[in-house]
Tab-separated table of C-alpha atoms in Angstrom:
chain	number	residue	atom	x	y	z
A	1	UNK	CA	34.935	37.668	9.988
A	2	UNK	CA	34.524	40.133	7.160
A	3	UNK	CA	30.946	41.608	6.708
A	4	UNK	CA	30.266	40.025	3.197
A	5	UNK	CA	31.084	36.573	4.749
A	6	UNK	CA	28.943	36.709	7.505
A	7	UNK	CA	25.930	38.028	5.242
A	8	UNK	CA	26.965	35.099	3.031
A	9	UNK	CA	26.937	32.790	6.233
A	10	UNK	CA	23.470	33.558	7.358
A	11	UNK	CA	22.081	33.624	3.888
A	12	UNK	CA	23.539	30.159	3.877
A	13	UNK	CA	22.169	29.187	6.938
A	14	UNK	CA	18.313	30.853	5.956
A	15	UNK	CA	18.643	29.118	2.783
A	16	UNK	CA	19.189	25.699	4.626
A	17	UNK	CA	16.418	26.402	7.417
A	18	UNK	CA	13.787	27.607	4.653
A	19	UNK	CA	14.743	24.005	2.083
A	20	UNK	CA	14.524	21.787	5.111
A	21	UNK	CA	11.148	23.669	6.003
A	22	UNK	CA	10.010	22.592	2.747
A	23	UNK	CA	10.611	19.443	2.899
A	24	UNK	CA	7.640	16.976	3.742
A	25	UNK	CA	8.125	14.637	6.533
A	26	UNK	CA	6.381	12.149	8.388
A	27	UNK	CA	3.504	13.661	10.851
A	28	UNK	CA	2.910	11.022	13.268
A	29	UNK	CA	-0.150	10.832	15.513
A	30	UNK	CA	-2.467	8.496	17.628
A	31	UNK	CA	-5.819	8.937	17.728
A	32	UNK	CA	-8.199	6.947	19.236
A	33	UNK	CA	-10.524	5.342	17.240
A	34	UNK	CA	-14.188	4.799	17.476
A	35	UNK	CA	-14.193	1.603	16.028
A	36	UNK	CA	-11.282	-0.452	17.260
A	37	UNK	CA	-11.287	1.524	20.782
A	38	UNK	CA	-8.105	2.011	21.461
A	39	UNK	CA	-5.307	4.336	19.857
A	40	UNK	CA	-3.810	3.854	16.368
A	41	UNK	CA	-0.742	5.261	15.292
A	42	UNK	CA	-1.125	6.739	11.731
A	43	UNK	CA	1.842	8.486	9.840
A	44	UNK	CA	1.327	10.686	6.864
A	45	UNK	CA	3.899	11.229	4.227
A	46	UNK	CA	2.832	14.539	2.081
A	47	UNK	CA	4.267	14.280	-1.879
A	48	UNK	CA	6.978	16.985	-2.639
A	49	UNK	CA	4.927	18.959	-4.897
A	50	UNK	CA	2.030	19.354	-2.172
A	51	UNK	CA	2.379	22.792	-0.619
A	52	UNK	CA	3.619	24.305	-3.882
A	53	UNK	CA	0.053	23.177	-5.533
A	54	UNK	CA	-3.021	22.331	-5.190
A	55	UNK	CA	-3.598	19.406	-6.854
A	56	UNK	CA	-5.242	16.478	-5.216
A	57	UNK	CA	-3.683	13.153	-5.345
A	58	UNK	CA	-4.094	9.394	-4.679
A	59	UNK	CA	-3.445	8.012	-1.572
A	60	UNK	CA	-1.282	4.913	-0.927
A	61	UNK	CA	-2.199	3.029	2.398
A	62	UNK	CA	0.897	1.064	4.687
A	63	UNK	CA	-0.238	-1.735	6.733
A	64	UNK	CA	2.122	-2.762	10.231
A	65	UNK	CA	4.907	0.103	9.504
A	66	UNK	CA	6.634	2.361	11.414
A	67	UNK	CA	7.966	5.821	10.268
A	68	UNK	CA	11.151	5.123	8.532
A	69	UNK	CA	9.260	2.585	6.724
A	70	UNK	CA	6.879	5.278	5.316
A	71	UNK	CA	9.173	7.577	4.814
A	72	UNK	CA	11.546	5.319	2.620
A	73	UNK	CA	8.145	4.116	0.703
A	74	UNK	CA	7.402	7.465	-0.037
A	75	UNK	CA	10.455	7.651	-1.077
A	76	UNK	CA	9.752	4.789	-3.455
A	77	UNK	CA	6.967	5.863	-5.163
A	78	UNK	CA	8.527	9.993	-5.442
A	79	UNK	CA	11.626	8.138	-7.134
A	80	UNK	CA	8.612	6.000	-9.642
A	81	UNK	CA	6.757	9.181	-10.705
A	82	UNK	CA	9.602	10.810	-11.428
A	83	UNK	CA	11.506	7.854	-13.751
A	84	UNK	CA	7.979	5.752	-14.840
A	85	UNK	CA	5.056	8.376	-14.646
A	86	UNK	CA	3.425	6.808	-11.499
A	87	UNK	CA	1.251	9.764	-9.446
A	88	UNK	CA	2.978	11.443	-6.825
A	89	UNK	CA	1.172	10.065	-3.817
A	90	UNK	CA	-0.185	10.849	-0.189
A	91	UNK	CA	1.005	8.303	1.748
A	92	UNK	CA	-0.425	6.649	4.685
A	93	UNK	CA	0.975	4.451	7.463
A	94	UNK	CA	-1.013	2.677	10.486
A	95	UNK	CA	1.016	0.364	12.884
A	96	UNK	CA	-1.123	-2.076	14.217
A	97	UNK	CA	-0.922	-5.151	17.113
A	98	UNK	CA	-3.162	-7.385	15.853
A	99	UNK	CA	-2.471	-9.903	13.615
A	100	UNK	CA	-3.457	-9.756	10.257
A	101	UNK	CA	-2.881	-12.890	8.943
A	102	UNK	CA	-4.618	-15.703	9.945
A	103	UNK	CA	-7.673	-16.283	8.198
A	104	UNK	CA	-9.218	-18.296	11.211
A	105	UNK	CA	-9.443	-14.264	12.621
A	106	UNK	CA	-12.251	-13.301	10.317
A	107	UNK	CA	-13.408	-10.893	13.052
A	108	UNK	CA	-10.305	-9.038	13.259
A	109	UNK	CA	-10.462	-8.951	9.381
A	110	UNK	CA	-13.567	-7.044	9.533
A	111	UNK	CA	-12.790	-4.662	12.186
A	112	UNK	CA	-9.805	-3.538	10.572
A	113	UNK	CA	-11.891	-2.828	7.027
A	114	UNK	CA	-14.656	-1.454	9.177
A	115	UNK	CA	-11.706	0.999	10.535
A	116	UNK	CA	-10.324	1.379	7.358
A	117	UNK	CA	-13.278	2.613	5.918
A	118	UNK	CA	-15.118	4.446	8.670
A	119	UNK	CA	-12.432	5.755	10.725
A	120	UNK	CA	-8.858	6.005	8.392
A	121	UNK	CA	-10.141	6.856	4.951
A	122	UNK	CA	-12.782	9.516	5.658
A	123	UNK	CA	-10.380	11.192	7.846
A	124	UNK	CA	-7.195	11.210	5.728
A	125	UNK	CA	-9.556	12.294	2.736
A	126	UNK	CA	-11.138	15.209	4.882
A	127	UNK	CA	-7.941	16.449	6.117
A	128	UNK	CA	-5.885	16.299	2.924
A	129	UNK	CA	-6.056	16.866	-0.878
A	130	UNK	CA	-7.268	13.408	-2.001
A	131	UNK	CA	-8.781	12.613	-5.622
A	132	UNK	CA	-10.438	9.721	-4.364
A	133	UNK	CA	-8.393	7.160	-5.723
A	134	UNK	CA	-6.631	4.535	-3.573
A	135	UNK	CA	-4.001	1.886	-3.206
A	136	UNK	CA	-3.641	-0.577	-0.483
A	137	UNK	CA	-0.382	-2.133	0.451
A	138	UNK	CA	0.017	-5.093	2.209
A	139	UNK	CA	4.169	-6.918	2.996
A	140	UNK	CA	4.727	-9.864	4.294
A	141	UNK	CA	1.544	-11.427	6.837
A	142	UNK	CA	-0.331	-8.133	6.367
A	143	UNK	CA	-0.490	-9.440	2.557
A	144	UNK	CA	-3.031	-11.876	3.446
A	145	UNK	CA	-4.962	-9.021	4.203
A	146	UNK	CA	-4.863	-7.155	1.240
A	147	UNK	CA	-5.958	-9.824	-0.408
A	148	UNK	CA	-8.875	-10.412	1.794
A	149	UNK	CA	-9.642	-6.807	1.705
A	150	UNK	CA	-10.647	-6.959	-2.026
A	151	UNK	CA	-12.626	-9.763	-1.954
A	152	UNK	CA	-14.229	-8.621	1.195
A	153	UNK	CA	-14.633	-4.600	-0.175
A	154	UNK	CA	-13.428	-4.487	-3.428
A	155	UNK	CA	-14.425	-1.013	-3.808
A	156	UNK	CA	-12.956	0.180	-1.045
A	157	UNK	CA	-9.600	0.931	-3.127
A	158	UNK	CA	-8.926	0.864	-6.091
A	159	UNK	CA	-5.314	-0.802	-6.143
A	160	UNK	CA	-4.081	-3.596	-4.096
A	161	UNK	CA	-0.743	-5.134	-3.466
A	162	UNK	CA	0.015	-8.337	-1.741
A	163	UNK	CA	3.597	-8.968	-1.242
A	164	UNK	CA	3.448	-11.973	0.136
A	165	UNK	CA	2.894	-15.817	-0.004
A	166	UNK	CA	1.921	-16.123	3.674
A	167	UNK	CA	-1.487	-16.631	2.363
A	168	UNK	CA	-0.595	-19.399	0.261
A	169	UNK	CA	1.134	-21.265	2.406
A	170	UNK	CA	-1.445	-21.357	5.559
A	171	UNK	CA	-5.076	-20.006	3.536
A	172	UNK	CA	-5.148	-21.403	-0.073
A	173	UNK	CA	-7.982	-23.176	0.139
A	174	UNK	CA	-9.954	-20.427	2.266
A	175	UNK	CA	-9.072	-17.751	-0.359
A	176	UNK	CA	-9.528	-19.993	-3.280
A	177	UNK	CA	-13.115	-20.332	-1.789
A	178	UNK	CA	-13.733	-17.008	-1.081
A	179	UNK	CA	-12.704	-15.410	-4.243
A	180	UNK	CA	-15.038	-18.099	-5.698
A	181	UNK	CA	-17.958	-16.676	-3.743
A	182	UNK	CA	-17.000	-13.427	-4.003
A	183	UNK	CA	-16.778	-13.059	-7.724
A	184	UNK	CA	-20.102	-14.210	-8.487
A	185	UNK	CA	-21.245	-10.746	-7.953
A	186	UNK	CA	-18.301	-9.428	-10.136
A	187	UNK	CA	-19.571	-6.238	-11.550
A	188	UNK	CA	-18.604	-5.281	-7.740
A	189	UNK	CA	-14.243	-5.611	-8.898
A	190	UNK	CA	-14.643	-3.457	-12.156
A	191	UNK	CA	-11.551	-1.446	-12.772
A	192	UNK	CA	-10.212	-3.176	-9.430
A	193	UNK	CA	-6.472	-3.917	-9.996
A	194	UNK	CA	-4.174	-6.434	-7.389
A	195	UNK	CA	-0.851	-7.377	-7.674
A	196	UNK	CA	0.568	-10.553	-5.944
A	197	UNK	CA	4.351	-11.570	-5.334
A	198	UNK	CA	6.646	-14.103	-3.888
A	199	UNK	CA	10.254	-14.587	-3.219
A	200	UNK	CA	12.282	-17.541	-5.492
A	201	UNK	CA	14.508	-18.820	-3.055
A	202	UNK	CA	15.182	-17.614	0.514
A	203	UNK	CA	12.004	-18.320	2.220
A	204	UNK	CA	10.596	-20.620	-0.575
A	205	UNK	CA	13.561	-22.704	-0.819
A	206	UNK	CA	11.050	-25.967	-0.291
A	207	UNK	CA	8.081	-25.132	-2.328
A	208	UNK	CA	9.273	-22.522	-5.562
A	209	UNK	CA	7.462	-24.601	-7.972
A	210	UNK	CA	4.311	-25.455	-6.743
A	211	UNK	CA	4.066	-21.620	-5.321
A	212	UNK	CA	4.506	-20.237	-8.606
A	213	UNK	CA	1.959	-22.566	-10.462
A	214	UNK	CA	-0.675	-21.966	-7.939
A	215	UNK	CA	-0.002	-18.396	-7.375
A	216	UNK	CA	-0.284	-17.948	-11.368
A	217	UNK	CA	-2.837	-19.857	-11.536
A	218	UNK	CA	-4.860	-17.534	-8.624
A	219	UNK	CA	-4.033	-14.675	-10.453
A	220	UNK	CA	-5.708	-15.878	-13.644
A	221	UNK	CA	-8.943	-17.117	-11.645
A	222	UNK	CA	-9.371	-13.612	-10.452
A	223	UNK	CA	-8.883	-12.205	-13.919
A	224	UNK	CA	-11.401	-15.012	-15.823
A	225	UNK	CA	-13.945	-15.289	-12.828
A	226	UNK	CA	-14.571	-11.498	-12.827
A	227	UNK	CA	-14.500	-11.368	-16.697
A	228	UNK	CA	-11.516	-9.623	-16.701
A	229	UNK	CA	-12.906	-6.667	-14.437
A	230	UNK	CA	-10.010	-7.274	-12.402
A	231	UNK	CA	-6.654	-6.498	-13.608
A	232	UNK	CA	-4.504	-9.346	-11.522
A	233	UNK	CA	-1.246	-10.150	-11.949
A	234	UNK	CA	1.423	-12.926	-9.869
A	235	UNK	CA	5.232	-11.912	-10.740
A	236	UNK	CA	7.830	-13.916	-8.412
A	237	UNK	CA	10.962	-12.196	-7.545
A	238	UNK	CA	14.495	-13.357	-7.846
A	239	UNK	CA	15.365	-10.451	-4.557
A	240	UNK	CA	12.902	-8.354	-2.367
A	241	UNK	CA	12.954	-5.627	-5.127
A	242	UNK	CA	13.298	-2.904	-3.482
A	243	UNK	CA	14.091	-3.745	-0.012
A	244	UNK	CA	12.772	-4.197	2.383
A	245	UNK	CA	9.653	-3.666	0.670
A	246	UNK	CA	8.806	-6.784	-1.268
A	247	UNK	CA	7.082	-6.264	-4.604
A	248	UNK	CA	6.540	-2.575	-3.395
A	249	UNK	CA	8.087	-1.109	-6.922
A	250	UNK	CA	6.178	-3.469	-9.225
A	251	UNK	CA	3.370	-3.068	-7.606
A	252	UNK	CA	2.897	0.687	-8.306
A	253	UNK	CA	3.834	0.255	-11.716
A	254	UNK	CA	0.811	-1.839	-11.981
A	255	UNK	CA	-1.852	-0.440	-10.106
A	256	UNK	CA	-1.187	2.770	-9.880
A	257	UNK	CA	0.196	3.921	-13.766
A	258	UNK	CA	-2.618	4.843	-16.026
A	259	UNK	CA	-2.958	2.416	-18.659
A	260	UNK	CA	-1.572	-0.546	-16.972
């Protein structure tokens, strides 16, 4: 091979190496944590701009995922602030066992927002460039904790998503009552912003209607019972959106873009 075209080659190649360097990816780890005493995998997903800068930036938090998940979520919301003006995002993944979604589980509903905020959030925001601001995302059952996670700690984030109508179906009544409860005290949900979402058809083939009504009609209780400190809105979807992340693109268009 002729000299040039080898110095071309390896230029090439160093090129490749240093781009693909550059390039965030998922860090996985497992720590053990002090408050659900046992290990927890966590993945991080860095924005693109992060080690050119040194900006600080919101951080969006994954319930029950696994590491393609966060990386094609990240993915997501790199793809939104590009085309809609979202923030570019830190994004944060736990996997967990237990089961999120039955609201007859308080306990386990507690431990994981004691977690959340005593173990998870203090050490994402020491370890990385965070504003402060957050966004919790919740698909499928884990929605049913998303929503219980604002009612429960409202100021814990500042954005929540529940893609799902899990809750609905089995909890209406116990959310119905707790949101009731909860936003007596509603100066606590200023500035708090949630978004729920269902599926039309698919999984809702026998109930569409009366979903939709009383899913709307939640929405608006939040909104009127806080005084309008919470930002809510219900927006049923004809497909998964952006699969197979339910609601995951409408979501950060409304909780996350300034203005919304």
């Amino acid at each position: 091979m002729p000299k040039n075209q080898a110095l071309l080659l390896i230029l090439s190649l160093c090129s490749a190496g240093l781009l693909q360097a550059q390039t965030p990816k998922v860090v996985a780890s497992n720590p053990v944590s002090s408050i659900l005493k046992k290990n927890v995998k966590q993945m991080v997903r860095l924005p693109d701009s992060y080690a050119a800068s040194q900006q600080k930036y919101p951080v969006l938090f994954l319930l029950q995922v696994n590491d393609e998940m966060v990386e094609e979520i990240a993915g997501i919301a790199q793809k939104l602030h590009t085309d809609s003006g979202t923030p570019e995002m830190i994004v944060v993944g736990i996997d967990v066992e237990d089961k999120l979604e039955r609201k007859q589980e308080n306990a386990v509903y507690d431990k994981y927002l004691s977690y959340l905020e005593q173990d998870l959030i203090p050490s994402i925001e020491k370890k990385y460039r965070s504003n402060g601001q957050r966004v919790l995302h919740g698909r499928s059952l884990s929605g049913s904790f998303a929503l219980y996670a604002m009612l429960s700690k409202p100021t814990l984030f500042n954005g929540y998503i529940a893609a799902s109508k899990e809750w609905y179906d089995d909890n209406n009544d116990f959310f119905t009552g707790l949101a009731n409860k909860a936003l007596q005290s509603a100066d606590k949900f200023k500035d708090r912003k949630i978004f729920l979402a269902s599926l039309n058809g698919a999984y809702n083939n026998n109930n569409i209607a009366e979903v939709n009504e009383n899913m709307t009609a939640f929405a608006k209780l939040l909104a009127s019972k806080s005084g309008n400190k919470i930002a809510s809105k219900y927006e049923a979807l004809d497909d998964w959106g952006i699969s197979p992340h339910p609601g995951l693109k409408e979501g950060l268009l409304f909780v996350a873009k300034a203005g919304k």
